[in-house]
């Protein structure tokens, strides 16, 4: 049975259950940062997904990318499956800006996270869910 | 017409022309580090690729991942489309090891690159081409 990695659980807030993935919001208000985690067990690498799941992950990644580009804009998206610290397969989607605090360096490990306030978190989660319903109305969340 | 970004050209060595992408070897012998660059013009984000090209990029990424896992092993692959410095769409594939010099941090910007010697480069390129012919014999390179 799929169980979300404890570190991911601790560091993020849930946004939605997509057809293949859990969509999570990293609890770091310095960057708009979403994470897709396929609900599959014992996967570490993208190449471990079967062909059907890879296609679905691409679809979900496209929707998350569009969501970020539409809602917050971005000078560049950073999309990455690293997993050097958390082994469970997960894919980062981060909206980067030329004025963000570590641009153009990668964000991982760069700064201590700054948690969302409860209000900012609720607002962001609502916006994301609305955006998902609009971009992918056929996905029940 | 597709022209490889000048920074990518300067920092890498060519390995093969895959059906969609140029396959490049980053000229940094500290990590086995391959880059896929779709031969399409004016693309910055993965979501800019059409559906057909996304599928082909996934196929080529899978082969590059297998190639790294088979030829050098890896504690973890880091697969990432960042592009904060080089705007032309490109996807990093880096074999990471718990004993590599910056593990578990990301490699981008971490250390000055250490160029391959001519012999080590020729050996690596030959091995990579042999591996590609074995893993994807239907792709003429």
PDB file of C-alpha atoms in Angstrom:
ATOM      1  CA  UNK A   1       0.000   0.000   0.000  1.00  0.00           C
ATOM      2  CA  UNK A   2       1.259   3.471  -0.839  1.00  0.00           C
ATOM      3  CA  UNK A   3       2.344   5.538   2.165  1.00  0.00           C
ATOM      4  CA  UNK A   4       3.700   9.046   1.730  1.00  0.00           C
ATOM      5  CA  UNK A   5       7.310   9.375   2.898  1.00  0.00           C
ATOM      6  CA  UNK A   6       7.445  10.863   6.407  1.00  0.00           C
ATOM      7  CA  UNK A   7       9.834  13.682   5.433  1.00  0.00           C
ATOM      8  CA  UNK A   8       7.564  14.724   2.548  1.00  0.00           C
ATOM      9  CA  UNK A   9       4.601  14.596   4.911  1.00  0.00           C
ATOM     10  CA  UNK A  10       6.395  16.822   7.407  1.00  0.00           C
ATOM     11  CA  UNK A  11       7.653  19.381   4.870  1.00  0.00           C
ATOM     12  CA  UNK A  12       4.500  19.844   2.779  1.00  0.00           C
ATOM     13  CA  UNK A  13       0.748  20.464   2.823  1.00  0.00           C
ATOM     14  CA  UNK A  14      -1.657  18.351   0.750  1.00  0.00           C
ATOM     15  CA  UNK A  15      -3.331  20.048  -2.216  1.00  0.00           C
ATOM     16  CA  UNK A  16      -5.105  17.333  -4.222  1.00  0.00           C
ATOM     17  CA  UNK A  17      -5.228  13.685  -5.201  1.00  0.00           C
ATOM     18  CA  UNK A  18      -4.618  13.575  -8.940  1.00  0.00           C
ATOM     19  CA  UNK A  19      -5.292  10.353 -10.880  1.00  0.00           C
ATOM     20  CA  UNK A  20      -1.708   9.091 -10.385  1.00  0.00           C
ATOM     21  CA  UNK A  21      -0.069  11.464  -7.918  1.00  0.00           C
ATOM     22  CA  UNK A  22      -0.474  13.209  -4.620  1.00  0.00           C
ATOM     23  CA  UNK A  23      -0.070  16.934  -5.250  1.00  0.00           C
ATOM     24  CA  UNK A  24       1.732  18.631  -2.362  1.00  0.00           C
ATOM     25  CA  UNK A  25       2.658  22.227  -1.585  1.00  0.00           C
ATOM     26  CA  UNK A  26       6.115  22.649  -0.076  1.00  0.00           C
ATOM     27  CA  UNK A  27       5.742  24.589   3.168  1.00  0.00           C
ATOM     28  CA  UNK A  28       8.191  27.273   2.065  1.00  0.00           C
ATOM     29  CA  UNK A  29       6.607  30.580   1.146  1.00  0.00           C
ATOM     30  CA  UNK A  30       9.833  31.844  -0.466  1.00  0.00           C
ATOM     31  CA  UNK A  31       9.034  30.009  -3.700  1.00  0.00           C
ATOM     32  CA  UNK A  32       5.811  28.654  -5.247  1.00  0.00           C
ATOM     33  CA  UNK A  33       6.827  24.996  -5.001  1.00  0.00           C
ATOM     34  CA  UNK A  34       4.633  21.989  -5.797  1.00  0.00           C
ATOM     35  CA  UNK A  35       5.545  18.310  -5.649  1.00  0.00           C
ATOM     36  CA  UNK A  36       4.011  15.342  -7.458  1.00  0.00           C
ATOM     37  CA  UNK A  37       4.342  11.937  -5.759  1.00  0.00           C
ATOM     38  CA  UNK A  38       3.089   8.937  -7.766  1.00  0.00           C
ATOM     39  CA  UNK A  39       0.987   6.644  -5.532  1.00  0.00           C
ATOM     40  CA  UNK A  40       3.098   3.619  -6.346  1.00  0.00           C
ATOM     41  CA  UNK A  41       5.192   1.585  -3.931  1.00  0.00           C
ATOM     42  CA  UNK A  42       8.949   1.106  -3.913  1.00  0.00           C
ATOM     43  CA  UNK A  43       9.773   3.441  -6.791  1.00  0.00           C
ATOM     44  CA  UNK A  44      12.896   5.568  -6.780  1.00  0.00           C
ATOM     45  CA  UNK A  45      13.563   6.544 -10.388  1.00  0.00           C
ATOM     46  CA  UNK A  46      11.327   7.923 -13.152  1.00  0.00           C
ATOM     47  CA  UNK A  47      12.387   4.940 -15.255  1.00  0.00           C
ATOM     48  CA  UNK A  48      10.852   2.640 -12.605  1.00  0.00           C
ATOM     49  CA  UNK A  49       7.352   3.812 -13.645  1.00  0.00           C
ATOM     50  CA  UNK A  50       5.640   1.733 -16.321  1.00  0.00           C
ATOM     51  CA  UNK A  51       4.817   3.330 -19.671  1.00  0.00           C
ATOM     52  CA  UNK A  52       1.204   4.086 -18.759  1.00  0.00           C
ATOM     53  CA  UNK A  53       2.199   5.789 -15.508  1.00  0.00           C
ATOM     54  CA  UNK A  54       4.966   7.769 -17.204  1.00  0.00           C
ATOM     55  CA  UNK A  55       2.409   9.156 -19.658  1.00  0.00           C
ATOM     56  CA  UNK A  56       0.048  10.061 -16.827  1.00  0.00           C
ATOM     57  CA  UNK A  57       2.861  11.678 -14.837  1.00  0.00           C
ATOM     58  CA  UNK A  58       3.679  13.797 -17.903  1.00  0.00           C
ATOM     59  CA  UNK A  59       0.020  14.876 -18.119  1.00  0.00           C
ATOM     60  CA  UNK A  60      -0.097  15.773 -14.426  1.00  0.00           C
ATOM     61  CA  UNK A  61       3.245  17.567 -14.649  1.00  0.00           C
ATOM     62  CA  UNK A  62       1.934  19.626 -17.590  1.00  0.00           C
ATOM     63  CA  UNK A  63      -1.119  20.678 -15.590  1.00  0.00           C
ATOM     64  CA  UNK A  64       0.997  21.626 -12.578  1.00  0.00           C
ATOM     65  CA  UNK A  65       3.331  23.616 -14.845  1.00  0.00           C
ATOM     66  CA  UNK A  66       0.385  25.472 -16.431  1.00  0.00           C
ATOM     67  CA  UNK A  67      -1.082  26.101 -12.990  1.00  0.00           C
ATOM     68  CA  UNK A  68       2.136  27.754 -11.799  1.00  0.00           C
ATOM     69  CA  UNK A  69       2.614  29.748 -15.007  1.00  0.00           C
ATOM     70  CA  UNK A  70      -0.973  31.031 -14.898  1.00  0.00           C
ATOM     71  CA  UNK A  71      -1.263  31.713 -11.178  1.00  0.00           C
ATOM     72  CA  UNK A  72       2.103  33.112 -10.222  1.00  0.00           C
ATOM     73  CA  UNK A  73       3.940  33.460 -13.529  1.00  0.00           C
ATOM     74  CA  UNK A  74       7.621  32.464 -13.482  1.00  0.00           C
ATOM     75  CA  UNK A  75      10.769  33.503 -15.220  1.00  0.00           C
ATOM     76  CA  UNK A  76      11.540  29.780 -15.313  1.00  0.00           C
ATOM     77  CA  UNK A  77      10.083  26.568 -13.990  1.00  0.00           C
ATOM     78  CA  UNK A  78      12.471  24.159 -12.303  1.00  0.00           C
ATOM     79  CA  UNK A  79      11.157  20.624 -12.751  1.00  0.00           C
ATOM     80  CA  UNK A  80      13.269  17.936 -11.153  1.00  0.00           C
ATOM     81  CA  UNK A  81      13.340  14.394  -9.813  1.00  0.00           C
ATOM     82  CA  UNK A  82      16.319  14.399  -7.463  1.00  0.00           C
ATOM     83  CA  UNK A  83      15.665  12.213  -4.429  1.00  0.00           C
ATOM     84  CA  UNK A  84      19.120  12.375  -2.863  1.00  0.00           C
ATOM     85  CA  UNK A  85      17.528  12.864   0.559  1.00  0.00           C
ATOM     86  CA  UNK A  86      13.982  11.468   0.186  1.00  0.00           C
ATOM     87  CA  UNK A  87      14.159   8.170  -1.671  1.00  0.00           C
ATOM     88  CA  UNK A  88      10.443   7.923  -2.549  1.00  0.00           C
ATOM     89  CA  UNK A  89       9.967   9.016  -6.171  1.00  0.00           C
ATOM     90  CA  UNK A  90       8.758  12.626  -6.298  1.00  0.00           C
ATOM     91  CA  UNK A  91       8.977  15.435  -8.827  1.00  0.00           C
ATOM     92  CA  UNK A  92       9.549  19.065  -7.840  1.00  0.00           C
ATOM     93  CA  UNK A  93       7.833  21.894  -9.757  1.00  0.00           C
ATOM     94  CA  UNK A  94       9.162  25.263  -8.627  1.00  0.00           C
ATOM     95  CA  UNK A  95       8.311  28.687 -10.055  1.00  0.00           C
ATOM     96  CA  UNK A  96      11.545  30.662 -10.144  1.00  0.00           C
ATOM     97  CA  UNK A  97      11.967  34.405 -10.539  1.00  0.00           C
ATOM     98  CA  UNK A  98      15.010  36.515 -11.321  1.00  0.00           C
ATOM     99  CA  UNK A  99      14.206  38.378  -8.090  1.00  0.00           C
ATOM    100  CA  UNK A 100      13.846  35.305  -5.851  1.00  0.00           C
ATOM    101  CA  UNK A 101      16.334  34.984  -2.991  1.00  0.00           C
ATOM    102  CA  UNK A 102      18.723  32.437  -4.536  1.00  0.00           C
ATOM    103  CA  UNK A 103      18.289  32.928  -8.299  1.00  0.00           C
ATOM    104  CA  UNK A 104      19.892  31.539 -10.449  1.00  0.00           C
ATOM    105  CA  UNK A 105      21.107  28.849  -8.012  1.00  0.00           C
ATOM    106  CA  UNK A 106      18.942  25.792  -7.305  1.00  0.00           C
ATOM    107  CA  UNK A 107      16.709  26.109  -4.237  1.00  0.00           C
ATOM    108  CA  UNK A 108      17.379  22.747  -2.616  1.00  0.00           C
ATOM    109  CA  UNK A 109      19.317  23.192   0.597  1.00  0.00           C
ATOM    110  CA  UNK A 110      19.937  26.881  -0.108  1.00  0.00           C
ATOM    111  CA  UNK A 111      17.846  28.597   2.586  1.00  0.00           C
ATOM    112  CA  UNK A 112      15.907  27.664   5.684  1.00  0.00           C
ATOM    113  CA  UNK A 113      12.242  27.324   4.678  1.00  0.00           C
ATOM    114  CA  UNK A 114       9.819  30.065   5.689  1.00  0.00           C
ATOM    115  CA  UNK A 115       6.492  28.443   6.562  1.00  0.00           C
ATOM    116  CA  UNK A 116       3.221  29.807   5.178  1.00  0.00           C
ATOM    117  CA  UNK A 117       0.991  31.644   7.637  1.00  0.00           C
ATOM    118  CA  UNK A 118      -2.360  29.855   8.124  1.00  0.00           C
ATOM    119  CA  UNK A 119      -4.141  32.534   6.063  1.00  0.00           C
ATOM    120  CA  UNK A 120      -1.633  32.510   3.228  1.00  0.00           C
ATOM    121  CA  UNK A 121      -1.721  28.711   3.188  1.00  0.00           C
ATOM    122  CA  UNK A 122      -5.520  28.519   3.029  1.00  0.00           C
ATOM    123  CA  UNK A 123      -5.581  31.128   0.257  1.00  0.00           C
ATOM    124  CA  UNK A 124      -2.929  29.321  -1.784  1.00  0.00           C
ATOM    125  CA  UNK A 125      -4.603  25.903  -1.368  1.00  0.00           C
ATOM    126  CA  UNK A 126      -7.973  27.338  -2.471  1.00  0.00           C
ATOM    127  CA  UNK A 127      -6.441  29.020  -5.514  1.00  0.00           C
ATOM    128  CA  UNK A 128      -4.595  25.839  -6.503  1.00  0.00           C
ATOM    129  CA  UNK A 129      -7.728  23.699  -6.196  1.00  0.00           C
ATOM    130  CA  UNK A 130      -9.748  26.194  -8.251  1.00  0.00           C
ATOM    131  CA  UNK A 131      -7.030  26.228 -10.901  1.00  0.00           C
ATOM    132  CA  UNK A 132      -6.951  22.429 -11.032  1.00  0.00           C
ATOM    133  CA  UNK A 133     -10.726  22.241 -11.474  1.00  0.00           C
ATOM    134  CA  UNK A 134     -10.441  24.646 -14.387  1.00  0.00           C
ATOM    135  CA  UNK A 135      -7.395  23.080 -16.077  1.00  0.00           C
ATOM    136  CA  UNK A 136      -8.370  19.438 -15.497  1.00  0.00           C
ATOM    137  CA  UNK A 137     -12.130  19.361 -14.829  1.00  0.00           C
ATOM    138  CA  UNK A 138     -12.273  15.609 -15.525  1.00  0.00           C
ATOM    139  CA  UNK A 139      -9.973  14.812 -12.584  1.00  0.00           C
ATOM    140  CA  UNK A 140     -11.964  14.396  -9.396  1.00  0.00           C
ATOM    141  CA  UNK A 141      -9.907  15.694  -6.522  1.00  0.00           C
TER     142      UNK A 141
ATOM    143  CA  UNK B   1      16.637  26.211 -37.602  1.00  0.00           C
ATOM    144  CA  UNK B   2      17.824  24.599 -34.369  1.00  0.00           C
ATOM    145  CA  UNK B   3      21.150  25.908 -33.074  1.00  0.00           C
ATOM    146  CA  UNK B   4      22.646  24.578 -29.855  1.00  0.00           C
ATOM    147  CA  UNK B   5      22.972  27.269 -27.186  1.00  0.00           C
ATOM    148  CA  UNK B   6      26.550  28.619 -27.088  1.00  0.00           C
ATOM    149  CA  UNK B   7      26.984  27.940 -23.358  1.00  0.00           C
ATOM    150  CA  UNK B   8      25.863  24.323 -23.764  1.00  0.00           C
ATOM    151  CA  UNK B   9      28.231  23.990 -26.706  1.00  0.00           C
ATOM    152  CA  UNK B  10      31.143  25.349 -24.650  1.00  0.00           C
ATOM    153  CA  UNK B  11      30.455  23.232 -21.534  1.00  0.00           C
ATOM    154  CA  UNK B  12      29.780  19.852 -23.169  1.00  0.00           C
ATOM    155  CA  UNK B  13      30.969  17.280 -25.683  1.00  0.00           C
ATOM    156  CA  UNK B  14      28.610  15.752 -28.268  1.00  0.00           C
ATOM    157  CA  UNK B  15      27.710  12.080 -27.803  1.00  0.00           C
ATOM    158  CA  UNK B  16      24.905  11.277 -30.271  1.00  0.00           C
ATOM    159  CA  UNK B  17      21.977  12.615 -32.260  1.00  0.00           C
ATOM    160  CA  UNK B  18      18.903  10.838 -30.930  1.00  0.00           C
ATOM    161  CA  UNK B  19      15.617  11.038 -32.848  1.00  0.00           C
ATOM    162  CA  UNK B  20      14.481  14.152 -30.958  1.00  0.00           C
ATOM    163  CA  UNK B  21      17.461  15.320 -28.917  1.00  0.00           C
ATOM    164  CA  UNK B  22      21.129  16.071 -29.042  1.00  0.00           C
ATOM    165  CA  UNK B  23      22.811  13.941 -26.379  1.00  0.00           C
ATOM    166  CA  UNK B  24      25.681  15.812 -24.719  1.00  0.00           C
ATOM    167  CA  UNK B  25      28.250  14.892 -22.081  1.00  0.00           C
ATOM    168  CA  UNK B  26      28.928  17.654 -19.559  1.00  0.00           C
ATOM    169  CA  UNK B  27      32.673  18.274 -19.513  1.00  0.00           C
ATOM    170  CA  UNK B  28      32.919  17.658 -15.778  1.00  0.00           C
ATOM    171  CA  UNK B  29      34.564  14.379 -14.827  1.00  0.00           C
ATOM    172  CA  UNK B  30      33.396  14.687 -11.197  1.00  0.00           C
ATOM    173  CA  UNK B  31      29.967  13.307 -12.085  1.00  0.00           C
ATOM    174  CA  UNK B  32      28.645  11.163 -14.969  1.00  0.00           C
ATOM    175  CA  UNK B  33      26.414  13.905 -16.407  1.00  0.00           C
ATOM    176  CA  UNK B  34      24.445  13.734 -19.657  1.00  0.00           C
ATOM    177  CA  UNK B  35      22.151  16.361 -21.151  1.00  0.00           C
ATOM    178  CA  UNK B  36      19.293  15.966 -23.631  1.00  0.00           C
ATOM    179  CA  UNK B  37      18.478  18.992 -25.790  1.00  0.00           C
ATOM    180  CA  UNK B  38      15.389  18.688 -28.019  1.00  0.00           C
ATOM    181  CA  UNK B  39      16.175  19.962 -31.539  1.00  0.00           C
ATOM    182  CA  UNK B  40      13.279  22.399 -31.501  1.00  0.00           C
ATOM    183  CA  UNK B  41      13.464  26.179 -31.678  1.00  0.00           C
ATOM    184  CA  UNK B  42      12.392  28.722 -29.082  1.00  0.00           C
ATOM    185  CA  UNK B  43      11.420  26.263 -26.356  1.00  0.00           C
ATOM    186  CA  UNK B  44      12.056  27.005 -22.698  1.00  0.00           C
ATOM    187  CA  UNK B  45       9.703  24.757 -20.706  1.00  0.00           C
ATOM    188  CA  UNK B  46       8.884  21.038 -20.928  1.00  0.00           C
ATOM    189  CA  UNK B  47       5.240  22.035 -21.349  1.00  0.00           C
ATOM    190  CA  UNK B  48       6.219  23.915 -24.549  1.00  0.00           C
ATOM    191  CA  UNK B  49       6.871  20.564 -26.273  1.00  0.00           C
ATOM    192  CA  UNK B  50       3.906  19.081 -28.147  1.00  0.00           C
ATOM    193  CA  UNK B  51       2.473  15.760 -27.007  1.00  0.00           C
ATOM    194  CA  UNK B  52       4.399  13.701 -29.564  1.00  0.00           C
ATOM    195  CA  UNK B  53       7.718  15.300 -28.618  1.00  0.00           C
ATOM    196  CA  UNK B  54       7.022  14.893 -24.895  1.00  0.00           C
ATOM    197  CA  UNK B  55       6.504  11.169 -25.435  1.00  0.00           C
ATOM    198  CA  UNK B  56       9.736  10.918 -27.430  1.00  0.00           C
ATOM    199  CA  UNK B  57      11.637  12.911 -24.808  1.00  0.00           C
ATOM    200  CA  UNK B  58      10.386  10.462 -22.179  1.00  0.00           C
ATOM    201  CA  UNK B  59      11.639   7.548 -24.302  1.00  0.00           C
ATOM    202  CA  UNK B  60      15.044   9.144 -24.789  1.00  0.00           C
ATOM    203  CA  UNK B  61      15.252  10.070 -21.115  1.00  0.00           C
ATOM    204  CA  UNK B  62      14.509   6.452 -20.177  1.00  0.00           C
ATOM    205  CA  UNK B  63      17.325   5.215 -22.399  1.00  0.00           C
ATOM    206  CA  UNK B  64      19.772   7.759 -20.965  1.00  0.00           C
ATOM    207  CA  UNK B  65      18.733   6.756 -17.433  1.00  0.00           C
ATOM    208  CA  UNK B  66      19.249   3.053 -18.216  1.00  0.00           C
ATOM    209  CA  UNK B  67      22.581   3.838 -19.838  1.00  0.00           C
ATOM    210  CA  UNK B  68      23.816   5.591 -16.694  1.00  0.00           C
ATOM    211  CA  UNK B  69      22.450   2.921 -14.358  1.00  0.00           C
ATOM    212  CA  UNK B  70      24.070   0.122 -16.370  1.00  0.00           C
ATOM    213  CA  UNK B  71      27.408   1.760 -17.140  1.00  0.00           C
ATOM    214  CA  UNK B  72      28.278   3.602 -13.948  1.00  0.00           C
ATOM    215  CA  UNK B  73      25.554   2.589 -11.508  1.00  0.00           C
ATOM    216  CA  UNK B  74      24.216   5.384  -9.304  1.00  0.00           C
ATOM    217  CA  UNK B  75      22.868   5.709  -5.817  1.00  0.00           C
ATOM    218  CA  UNK B  76      20.365   8.105  -7.377  1.00  0.00           C
ATOM    219  CA  UNK B  77      19.764   9.738 -10.729  1.00  0.00           C
ATOM    220  CA  UNK B  78      19.099  13.476 -10.717  1.00  0.00           C
ATOM    221  CA  UNK B  79      16.897  14.320 -13.705  1.00  0.00           C
ATOM    222  CA  UNK B  80      16.060  17.984 -14.058  1.00  0.00           C
ATOM    223  CA  UNK B  81      14.931  20.719 -16.417  1.00  0.00           C
ATOM    224  CA  UNK B  82      16.136  23.899 -14.714  1.00  0.00           C
ATOM    225  CA  UNK B  83      17.291  26.475 -17.270  1.00  0.00           C
ATOM    226  CA  UNK B  84      17.866  29.392 -14.899  1.00  0.00           C
ATOM    227  CA  UNK B  85      21.124  30.171 -16.692  1.00  0.00           C
ATOM    228  CA  UNK B  86      20.746  28.571 -20.144  1.00  0.00           C
ATOM    229  CA  UNK B  87      17.273  29.364 -21.488  1.00  0.00           C
ATOM    230  CA  UNK B  88      17.245  26.723 -24.274  1.00  0.00           C
ATOM    231  CA  UNK B  89      15.212  23.731 -23.089  1.00  0.00           C
ATOM    232  CA  UNK B  90      17.552  20.980 -21.865  1.00  0.00           C
ATOM    233  CA  UNK B  91      17.248  18.103 -19.412  1.00  0.00           C
ATOM    234  CA  UNK B  92      20.069  17.072 -17.086  1.00  0.00           C
ATOM    235  CA  UNK B  93      20.672  13.384 -16.259  1.00  0.00           C
ATOM    236  CA  UNK B  94      23.289  13.037 -13.538  1.00  0.00           C
ATOM    237  CA  UNK B  95      24.434   9.837 -11.829  1.00  0.00           C
ATOM    238  CA  UNK B  96      24.880  10.688  -8.164  1.00  0.00           C
ATOM    239  CA  UNK B  97      26.741   8.684  -5.533  1.00  0.00           C
ATOM    240  CA  UNK B  98      26.762   8.921  -1.760  1.00  0.00           C
ATOM    241  CA  UNK B  99      30.547   9.335  -2.098  1.00  0.00           C
ATOM    242  CA  UNK B 100      30.484  12.092  -4.730  1.00  0.00           C
ATOM    243  CA  UNK B 101      31.971  15.437  -3.720  1.00  0.00           C
ATOM    244  CA  UNK B 102      28.754  17.356  -2.976  1.00  0.00           C
ATOM    245  CA  UNK B 103      26.232  14.594  -2.095  1.00  0.00           C
ATOM    246  CA  UNK B 104      23.401  15.058  -1.152  1.00  0.00           C
ATOM    247  CA  UNK B 105      23.399  18.664  -2.411  1.00  0.00           C
ATOM    248  CA  UNK B 106      22.571  19.439  -6.046  1.00  0.00           C
ATOM    249  CA  UNK B 107      25.594  19.724  -8.340  1.00  0.00           C
ATOM    250  CA  UNK B 108      24.660  22.902 -10.216  1.00  0.00           C
ATOM    251  CA  UNK B 109      26.998  25.707  -9.259  1.00  0.00           C
ATOM    252  CA  UNK B 110      28.545  23.677  -6.447  1.00  0.00           C
ATOM    253  CA  UNK B 111      32.090  23.064  -7.707  1.00  0.00           C
ATOM    254  CA  UNK B 112      34.313  24.240 -10.532  1.00  0.00           C
ATOM    255  CA  UNK B 113      34.106  21.601 -13.286  1.00  0.00           C
ATOM    256  CA  UNK B 114      37.064  19.262 -13.782  1.00  0.00           C
ATOM    257  CA  UNK B 115      37.449  18.641 -17.520  1.00  0.00           C
ATOM    258  CA  UNK B 116      37.906  15.116 -18.886  1.00  0.00           C
ATOM    259  CA  UNK B 117      41.368  14.231 -20.143  1.00  0.00           C
ATOM    260  CA  UNK B 118      41.368  13.458 -23.892  1.00  0.00           C
ATOM    261  CA  UNK B 119      41.767   9.734 -23.174  1.00  0.00           C
ATOM    262  CA  UNK B 120      39.047   9.589 -20.555  1.00  0.00           C
ATOM    263  CA  UNK B 121      36.739  11.555 -22.850  1.00  0.00           C
ATOM    264  CA  UNK B 122      37.305   9.270 -25.832  1.00  0.00           C
ATOM    265  CA  UNK B 123      36.765   6.198 -23.650  1.00  0.00           C
ATOM    266  CA  UNK B 124      33.533   7.592 -22.166  1.00  0.00           C
ATOM    267  CA  UNK B 125      32.151   8.636 -25.567  1.00  0.00           C
ATOM    268  CA  UNK B 126      32.870   5.217 -27.043  1.00  0.00           C
ATOM    269  CA  UNK B 127      31.228   3.444 -24.117  1.00  0.00           C
ATOM    270  CA  UNK B 128      28.161   5.679 -24.312  1.00  0.00           C
ATOM    271  CA  UNK B 129      27.758   5.120 -28.059  1.00  0.00           C
ATOM    272  CA  UNK B 130      28.109   1.355 -27.616  1.00  0.00           C
ATOM    273  CA  UNK B 131      25.517   1.417 -24.863  1.00  0.00           C
ATOM    274  CA  UNK B 132      23.106   3.432 -26.989  1.00  0.00           C
ATOM    275  CA  UNK B 133      23.442   0.996 -29.890  1.00  0.00           C
ATOM    276  CA  UNK B 134      22.599  -1.833 -27.533  1.00  0.00           C
ATOM    277  CA  UNK B 135      19.705  -0.151 -25.687  1.00  0.00           C
ATOM    278  CA  UNK B 136      18.167   1.562 -28.719  1.00  0.00           C
ATOM    279  CA  UNK B 137      19.425  -0.267 -31.829  1.00  0.00           C
ATOM    280  CA  UNK B 138      16.660   1.261 -33.971  1.00  0.00           C
ATOM    281  CA  UNK B 139      17.952   4.810 -33.410  1.00  0.00           C
ATOM    282  CA  UNK B 140      20.575   5.700 -35.985  1.00  0.00           C
ATOM    283  CA  UNK B 141      23.107   7.941 -34.337  1.00  0.00           C
TER     284      UNK B 141
END
